[in-house]
Each structure stands twice: as C-alpha cells, then as structure tokens.
Amino acid sequence: MTLPADLSDRLVRELRPLVAAEATAEAPGAGAEAADLEQAVWVRLFEHLDRSGPPSDAARWVRSAVRAEARRARRVTARERPLGAGPPADPERDPERAALRAERSHALWAAVARTPGGCPRLLTAMLSPNDPTYREIAGALGISQGSLGPMRSRCLGCLRRMLPTEVAAPEHGGMER
C-alpha cells in the first residue's frame, strides 16, 4: 500500500517532535544515541505505512515503537564488544598479573632461602603445594610437633621483616595478612 506523498509528509511533520522527545527520553537508559533511536523508529513507521497504512493512534504507536527500539538497543549493547577487545579478560590468565605473581613468588622464595637457621626448611615445608599437616612437617624436619609452633612463629616473623622491602603491597581489594 502506498500513501500519497502529502499524507506521509504531514504525518512526519506532526510526529517529528514526539519521536524526537521520546527517543531523547529513552536513549540514556538504552545506551544508544537519541538520533539512532529516532532513525530506527522512522524506518519502522515507513515499513508500517507500506504494510497497513497510518496507525489509528499515531502517538501511542510512536511511544510503543521507541520503547521497542530502546529494548532492542539495550540487548545489542549488552552483547557488543569494541572491535579487537576479544573475550572478557580472565584475571587468572592476565599477563600482567601473571608477571606480578611470578615476581612476588620469586621474591618470597629468595627471602625464604636467606632466613637463618632451620627456617628455610620449615618455611619450604609449610609453603609446599601438598599442604602438609603439622605432624607431617614435624616428622619431615625431625622435631617435635610441640616445638613446631614457636619455631614457625620465629621464622614467619623473620620472613615478615624481610619481605616488606621486596614485595609490593597487595592489589586493591586484595587480602593482606
């Protein structure tokens, strides 16, 4: 169905302020530009005009169309990523974080090696990825389980004094002991 040019021109003149106002109101919540919403609504309107003629309640139709386009824009915005952004960064695989973790680990193990007496063996056992119990650590070191606590306390105190100058402060939101 094709409309006479004067009818479509009149409809555009009458609806332009309403389309602009509705698009301007919905754009911030949709994460879209008001002009983009307006353009999408005009395309929708002309498609509607070609199929079924002018809407019976043009103002209601415009409000409904703007809201529908705003919903579509929100869905698209939620899925889109800037070109070249790739998938969301996995904090565990972030190269910068990995380098910092490696540097802190190296500083920790270097400090453990410089601790006095039997501390390097004790701290190495305590930092083992196997997560041994006190009984297992005491057995491996050949000391009584009762003396492990005070020795651990002395060794950790020594390590604590050595590390602040070598290891950076924890990241924002990180845990500090």
PDB file of C-alpha atoms in Angstrom:
ATOM      1  CA  MET A   1       0.000   0.000   0.000  1.00  0.00           C
ATOM      2  CA  THR A   2       1.492   3.334  -0.961  1.00  0.00           C
ATOM      3  CA  LEU A   3       0.393   6.551   0.691  1.00  0.00           C
ATOM      4  CA  PRO A   4       0.078   9.862  -1.055  1.00  0.00           C
ATOM      5  CA  ALA A   5       3.188  11.981  -0.519  1.00  0.00           C
ATOM      6  CA  ASP A   6       1.250  14.776   1.160  1.00  0.00           C
ATOM      7  CA  LEU A   7      -0.190  12.352   3.770  1.00  0.00           C
ATOM      8  CA  SER A   8       3.235  10.918   4.648  1.00  0.00           C
ATOM      9  CA  ASP A   9       4.766  14.438   4.733  1.00  0.00           C
ATOM     10  CA  ARG A  10       2.010  15.627   7.070  1.00  0.00           C
ATOM     11  CA  LEU A  11       2.431  12.576   9.301  1.00  0.00           C
ATOM     12  CA  VAL A  12       6.199  13.169   9.507  1.00  0.00           C
ATOM     13  CA  ARG A  13       5.693  16.865  10.360  1.00  0.00           C
ATOM     14  CA  GLU A  14       3.172  16.028  13.075  1.00  0.00           C
ATOM     15  CA  LEU A  15       5.141  13.164  14.628  1.00  0.00           C
ATOM     16  CA  ARG A  16       8.690  14.593  14.407  1.00  0.00           C
ATOM     17  CA  PRO A  17       8.564  16.413  17.813  1.00  0.00           C
ATOM     18  CA  LEU A  18       7.034  13.376  19.535  1.00  0.00           C
ATOM     19  CA  VAL A  19       9.563  10.941  18.030  1.00  0.00           C
ATOM     20  CA  ALA A  20      12.436  13.255  18.986  1.00  0.00           C
ATOM     21  CA  ALA A  21      11.163  13.719  22.559  1.00  0.00           C
ATOM     22  CA  GLU A  22      10.517  10.011  23.137  1.00  0.00           C
ATOM     23  CA  ALA A  23      13.871   8.984  21.642  1.00  0.00           C
ATOM     24  CA  THR A  24      15.695  11.588  23.727  1.00  0.00           C
ATOM     25  CA  ALA A  25      13.985  10.299  26.869  1.00  0.00           C
ATOM     26  CA  GLU A  26      14.707   6.614  26.180  1.00  0.00           C
ATOM     27  CA  ALA A  27      18.244   6.908  24.761  1.00  0.00           C
ATOM     28  CA  PRO A  28      20.240   7.189  28.031  1.00  0.00           C
ATOM     29  CA  GLY A  29      18.626   4.082  29.511  1.00  0.00           C
ATOM     30  CA  ALA A  30      19.141   2.162  26.287  1.00  0.00           C
ATOM     31  CA  GLY A  31      22.807   3.024  25.954  1.00  0.00           C
ATOM     32  CA  ALA A  32      22.119   4.422  22.489  1.00  0.00           C
ATOM     33  CA  GLU A  33      22.145   7.769  20.763  1.00  0.00           C
ATOM     34  CA  ALA A  34      18.784   9.504  20.515  1.00  0.00           C
ATOM     35  CA  ALA A  35      19.334  10.045  16.776  1.00  0.00           C
ATOM     36  CA  ASP A  36      19.834   6.282  16.275  1.00  0.00           C
ATOM     37  CA  LEU A  37      16.569   5.531  18.066  1.00  0.00           C
ATOM     38  CA  GLU A  38      14.769   8.185  16.014  1.00  0.00           C
ATOM     39  CA  GLN A  39      16.089   6.756  12.782  1.00  0.00           C
ATOM     40  CA  ALA A  40      15.023   3.219  13.739  1.00  0.00           C
ATOM     41  CA  VAL A  41      11.527   4.458  14.628  1.00  0.00           C
ATOM     42  CA  TRP A  42      11.176   6.303  11.306  1.00  0.00           C
ATOM     43  CA  VAL A  43      12.189   3.161   9.419  1.00  0.00           C
ATOM     44  CA  ARG A  44       9.635   1.187  11.424  1.00  0.00           C
ATOM     45  CA  LEU A  45       6.955   3.790  10.739  1.00  0.00           C
ATOM     46  CA  PHE A  46       7.519   3.791   6.980  1.00  0.00           C
ATOM     47  CA  GLU A  47       7.500  -0.009   6.919  1.00  0.00           C
ATOM     48  CA  HIS A  48       4.230   0.085   8.859  1.00  0.00           C
ATOM     49  CA  LEU A  49       2.813   2.672   6.464  1.00  0.00           C
ATOM     50  CA  ASP A  50       3.691   0.472   3.478  1.00  0.00           C
ATOM     51  CA  ARG A  51       2.047  -2.589   5.023  1.00  0.00           C
ATOM     52  CA  SER A  52      -1.040  -1.249   6.773  1.00  0.00           C
ATOM     53  CA  GLY A  53      -1.305   2.475   6.337  1.00  0.00           C
ATOM     54  CA  PRO A  54      -1.139   5.056   9.086  1.00  0.00           C
ATOM     55  CA  PRO A  55      -1.637   3.784  12.654  1.00  0.00           C
ATOM     56  CA  SER A  56      -5.012   4.606  14.196  1.00  0.00           C
ATOM     57  CA  ASP A  57      -3.374   6.174  17.263  1.00  0.00           C
ATOM     58  CA  ALA A  58      -0.083   7.528  15.924  1.00  0.00           C
ATOM     59  CA  ALA A  59       1.124   8.917  19.281  1.00  0.00           C
ATOM     60  CA  ARG A  60       0.634   5.565  21.038  1.00  0.00           C
ATOM     61  CA  TRP A  61       2.290   3.767  18.137  1.00  0.00           C
ATOM     62  CA  VAL A  62       5.325   6.102  18.305  1.00  0.00           C
ATOM     63  CA  ARG A  63       5.738   5.605  22.071  1.00  0.00           C
ATOM     64  CA  SER A  64       5.483   1.851  21.664  1.00  0.00           C
ATOM     65  CA  ALA A  65       7.944   1.818  18.746  1.00  0.00           C
ATOM     66  CA  VAL A  66      10.505   3.952  20.597  1.00  0.00           C
ATOM     67  CA  ARG A  67      10.353   1.694  23.642  1.00  0.00           C
ATOM     68  CA  ALA A  68      10.697  -1.411  21.468  1.00  0.00           C
ATOM     69  CA  GLU A  69      13.740   0.070  19.724  1.00  0.00           C
ATOM     70  CA  ALA A  70      15.222   1.052  23.092  1.00  0.00           C
ATOM     71  CA  ARG A  71      14.824  -2.558  24.326  1.00  0.00           C
ATOM     72  CA  ARG A  72      16.488  -3.823  21.157  1.00  0.00           C
ATOM     73  CA  ALA A  73      19.336  -1.325  21.609  1.00  0.00           C
ATOM     74  CA  ARG A  74      19.858  -2.478  25.226  1.00  0.00           C
ATOM     75  CA  ARG A  75      20.082  -6.109  24.116  1.00  0.00           C
ATOM     76  CA  VAL A  76      22.541  -5.261  21.341  1.00  0.00           C
ATOM     77  CA  THR A  77      24.659  -3.074  23.623  1.00  0.00           C
ATOM     78  CA  ALA A  78      24.867  -5.849  26.216  1.00  0.00           C
ATOM     79  CA  ARG A  79      26.235  -8.276  23.602  1.00  0.00           C
ATOM     80  CA  GLU A  80      28.555  -5.971  21.678  1.00  0.00           C
ATOM     81  CA  ARG A  81      32.237  -5.507  22.406  1.00  0.00           C
ATOM     82  CA  PRO A  82      34.579  -2.958  20.883  1.00  0.00           C
ATOM     83  CA  LEU A  83      36.464  -4.218  17.844  1.00  0.00           C
ATOM     84  CA  GLY A  84      39.607  -6.030  18.880  1.00  0.00           C
ATOM     85  CA  ALA A  85      38.525  -6.323  22.513  1.00  0.00           C
ATOM     86  CA  GLY A  86      38.198 -10.098  22.302  1.00  0.00           C
ATOM     87  CA  PRO A  87      36.620 -12.145  25.067  1.00  0.00           C
ATOM     88  CA  PRO A  88      36.442 -10.710  28.584  1.00  0.00           C
ATOM     89  CA  ALA A  89      39.796 -10.914  30.309  1.00  0.00           C
ATOM     90  CA  ASP A  90      40.300 -13.826  32.663  1.00  0.00           C
ATOM     91  CA  PRO A  91      42.091 -12.367  35.681  1.00  0.00           C
ATOM     92  CA  GLU A  92      43.960 -15.640  36.181  1.00  0.00           C
ATOM     93  CA  ARG A  93      45.374 -15.504  32.640  1.00  0.00           C
ATOM     94  CA  ASP A  94      46.138 -11.784  32.534  1.00  0.00           C
ATOM     95  CA  PRO A  95      49.825 -11.482  31.533  1.00  0.00           C
ATOM     96  CA  GLU A  96      50.467  -8.503  33.801  1.00  0.00           C
ATOM     97  CA  ARG A  97      49.021 -10.275  36.835  1.00  0.00           C
ATOM     98  CA  ALA A  98      50.944 -13.436  35.967  1.00  0.00           C
ATOM     99  CA  ALA A  99      54.194 -11.463  35.795  1.00  0.00           C
ATOM    100  CA  LEU A 100      53.476  -9.808  39.157  1.00  0.00           C
ATOM    101  CA  ARG A 101      52.612 -13.175  40.729  1.00  0.00           C
ATOM    102  CA  ALA A 102      55.857 -14.659  39.399  1.00  0.00           C
ATOM    103  CA  GLU A 103      57.858 -11.687  40.687  1.00  0.00           C
ATOM    104  CA  ARG A 104      56.263 -11.918  44.160  1.00  0.00           C
ATOM    105  CA  SER A 105      56.832 -15.670  44.233  1.00  0.00           C
ATOM    106  CA  HIS A 106      60.478 -15.226  43.278  1.00  0.00           C
ATOM    107  CA  ALA A 107      60.935 -12.566  45.993  1.00  0.00           C
ATOM    108  CA  LEU A 108      59.247 -14.825  48.556  1.00  0.00           C
ATOM    109  CA  TRP A 109      61.412 -17.845  47.774  1.00  0.00           C
ATOM    110  CA  ALA A 110      64.577 -15.734  47.716  1.00  0.00           C
ATOM    111  CA  ALA A 111      63.684 -14.357  51.164  1.00  0.00           C
ATOM    112  CA  VAL A 112      62.894 -17.875  52.460  1.00  0.00           C
ATOM    113  CA  ALA A 113      66.350 -19.019  51.343  1.00  0.00           C
ATOM    114  CA  ARG A 114      68.017 -16.164  53.277  1.00  0.00           C
ATOM    115  CA  THR A 115      66.226 -16.828  56.585  1.00  0.00           C
ATOM    116  CA  PRO A 116      68.511 -18.022  59.415  1.00  0.00           C
ATOM    117  CA  GLY A 117      68.934 -21.480  60.923  1.00  0.00           C
ATOM    118  CA  GLY A 118      66.338 -24.135  60.184  1.00  0.00           C
ATOM    119  CA  CYS A 119      63.815 -21.590  58.908  1.00  0.00           C
ATOM    120  CA  PRO A 120      64.360 -22.299  55.186  1.00  0.00           C
ATOM    121  CA  ARG A 121      63.490 -25.986  55.655  1.00  0.00           C
ATOM    122  CA  LEU A 122      60.472 -25.187  57.855  1.00  0.00           C
ATOM    123  CA  LEU A 123      59.098 -22.465  55.564  1.00  0.00           C
ATOM    124  CA  THR A 124      59.654 -24.605  52.470  1.00  0.00           C
ATOM    125  CA  ALA A 125      57.708 -27.425  54.094  1.00  0.00           C
ATOM    126  CA  MET A 126      54.921 -25.055  55.161  1.00  0.00           C
ATOM    127  CA  LEU A 127      54.670 -23.494  51.691  1.00  0.00           C
ATOM    128  CA  SER A 128      54.526 -26.874  49.998  1.00  0.00           C
ATOM    129  CA  PRO A 129      51.681 -27.246  47.471  1.00  0.00           C
ATOM    130  CA  ASN A 130      50.840 -30.566  49.165  1.00  0.00           C
ATOM    131  CA  ASP A 131      49.605 -28.590  52.219  1.00  0.00           C
ATOM    132  CA  PRO A 132      51.119 -30.907  54.848  1.00  0.00           C
ATOM    133  CA  THR A 133      49.830 -31.127  58.424  1.00  0.00           C
ATOM    134  CA  TYR A 134      51.877 -30.060  61.452  1.00  0.00           C
ATOM    135  CA  ARG A 135      52.509 -33.722  62.219  1.00  0.00           C
ATOM    136  CA  GLU A 136      53.892 -34.349  58.706  1.00  0.00           C
ATOM    137  CA  ILE A 137      56.090 -31.220  58.844  1.00  0.00           C
ATOM    138  CA  ALA A 138      57.444 -32.134  62.286  1.00  0.00           C
ATOM    139  CA  GLY A 139      58.190 -35.688  61.092  1.00  0.00           C
ATOM    140  CA  ALA A 140      59.972 -34.450  57.938  1.00  0.00           C
ATOM    141  CA  LEU A 141      62.092 -31.986  59.940  1.00  0.00           C
ATOM    142  CA  GLY A 142      62.813 -34.437  62.758  1.00  0.00           C
ATOM    143  CA  ILE A 143      61.485 -32.128  65.505  1.00  0.00           C
ATOM    144  CA  SER A 144      58.664 -32.476  67.992  1.00  0.00           C
ATOM    145  CA  GLN A 145      55.252 -31.226  66.984  1.00  0.00           C
ATOM    146  CA  GLY A 146      55.158 -29.043  70.129  1.00  0.00           C
ATOM    147  CA  SER A 147      58.249 -27.076  69.120  1.00  0.00           C
ATOM    148  CA  LEU A 148      56.938 -26.503  65.611  1.00  0.00           C
ATOM    149  CA  GLY A 149      54.593 -23.653  66.645  1.00  0.00           C
ATOM    150  CA  PRO A 150      57.208 -21.424  68.329  1.00  0.00           C
ATOM    151  CA  MET A 151      59.743 -22.139  65.571  1.00  0.00           C
ATOM    152  CA  ARG A 152      57.123 -21.323  62.927  1.00  0.00           C
ATOM    153  CA  SER A 153      56.330 -18.055  64.697  1.00  0.00           C
ATOM    154  CA  ARG A 154      60.017 -17.017  64.811  1.00  0.00           C
ATOM    155  CA  CYS A 155      60.580 -17.940  61.155  1.00  0.00           C
ATOM    156  CA  LEU A 156      57.470 -16.118  59.939  1.00  0.00           C
ATOM    157  CA  GLY A 157      58.455 -13.036  61.952  1.00  0.00           C
ATOM    158  CA  CYS A 158      61.868 -13.069  60.316  1.00  0.00           C
ATOM    159  CA  LEU A 159      60.339 -13.546  56.869  1.00  0.00           C
ATOM    160  CA  ARG A 160      57.822 -10.771  57.534  1.00  0.00           C
ATOM    161  CA  ARG A 161      60.634  -8.335  58.339  1.00  0.00           C
ATOM    162  CA  MET A 162      62.472  -9.257  55.149  1.00  0.00           C
ATOM    163  CA  LEU A 163      59.571  -9.075  52.715  1.00  0.00           C
ATOM    164  CA  PRO A 164      58.054  -5.566  53.001  1.00  0.00           C
ATOM    165  CA  THR A 165      61.014  -4.041  51.191  1.00  0.00           C
ATOM    166  CA  GLU A 166      60.908  -6.642  48.419  1.00  0.00           C
ATOM    167  CA  VAL A 167      57.234  -7.409  47.764  1.00  0.00           C
ATOM    168  CA  ALA A 168      54.760  -4.781  46.584  1.00  0.00           C
ATOM    169  CA  ALA A 169      51.609  -4.054  48.554  1.00  0.00           C
ATOM    170  CA  PRO A 170      48.600  -6.215  47.673  1.00  0.00           C
ATOM    171  CA  GLU A 171      46.269  -5.083  44.888  1.00  0.00           C
ATOM    172  CA  HIS A 172      43.196  -3.024  45.623  1.00  0.00           C
ATOM    173  CA  GLY A 173      40.662  -5.332  47.254  1.00  0.00           C
ATOM    174  CA  GLY A 174      43.362  -7.926  47.915  1.00  0.00           C
ATOM    175  CA  MET A 175      43.904  -9.589  51.239  1.00  0.00           C
ATOM    176  CA  GLU A 176      46.771  -8.613  53.489  1.00  0.00           C
ATOM    177  CA  ARG A 177      47.846 -10.663  56.456  1.00  0.00           C
TER     178      ARG A 177
END
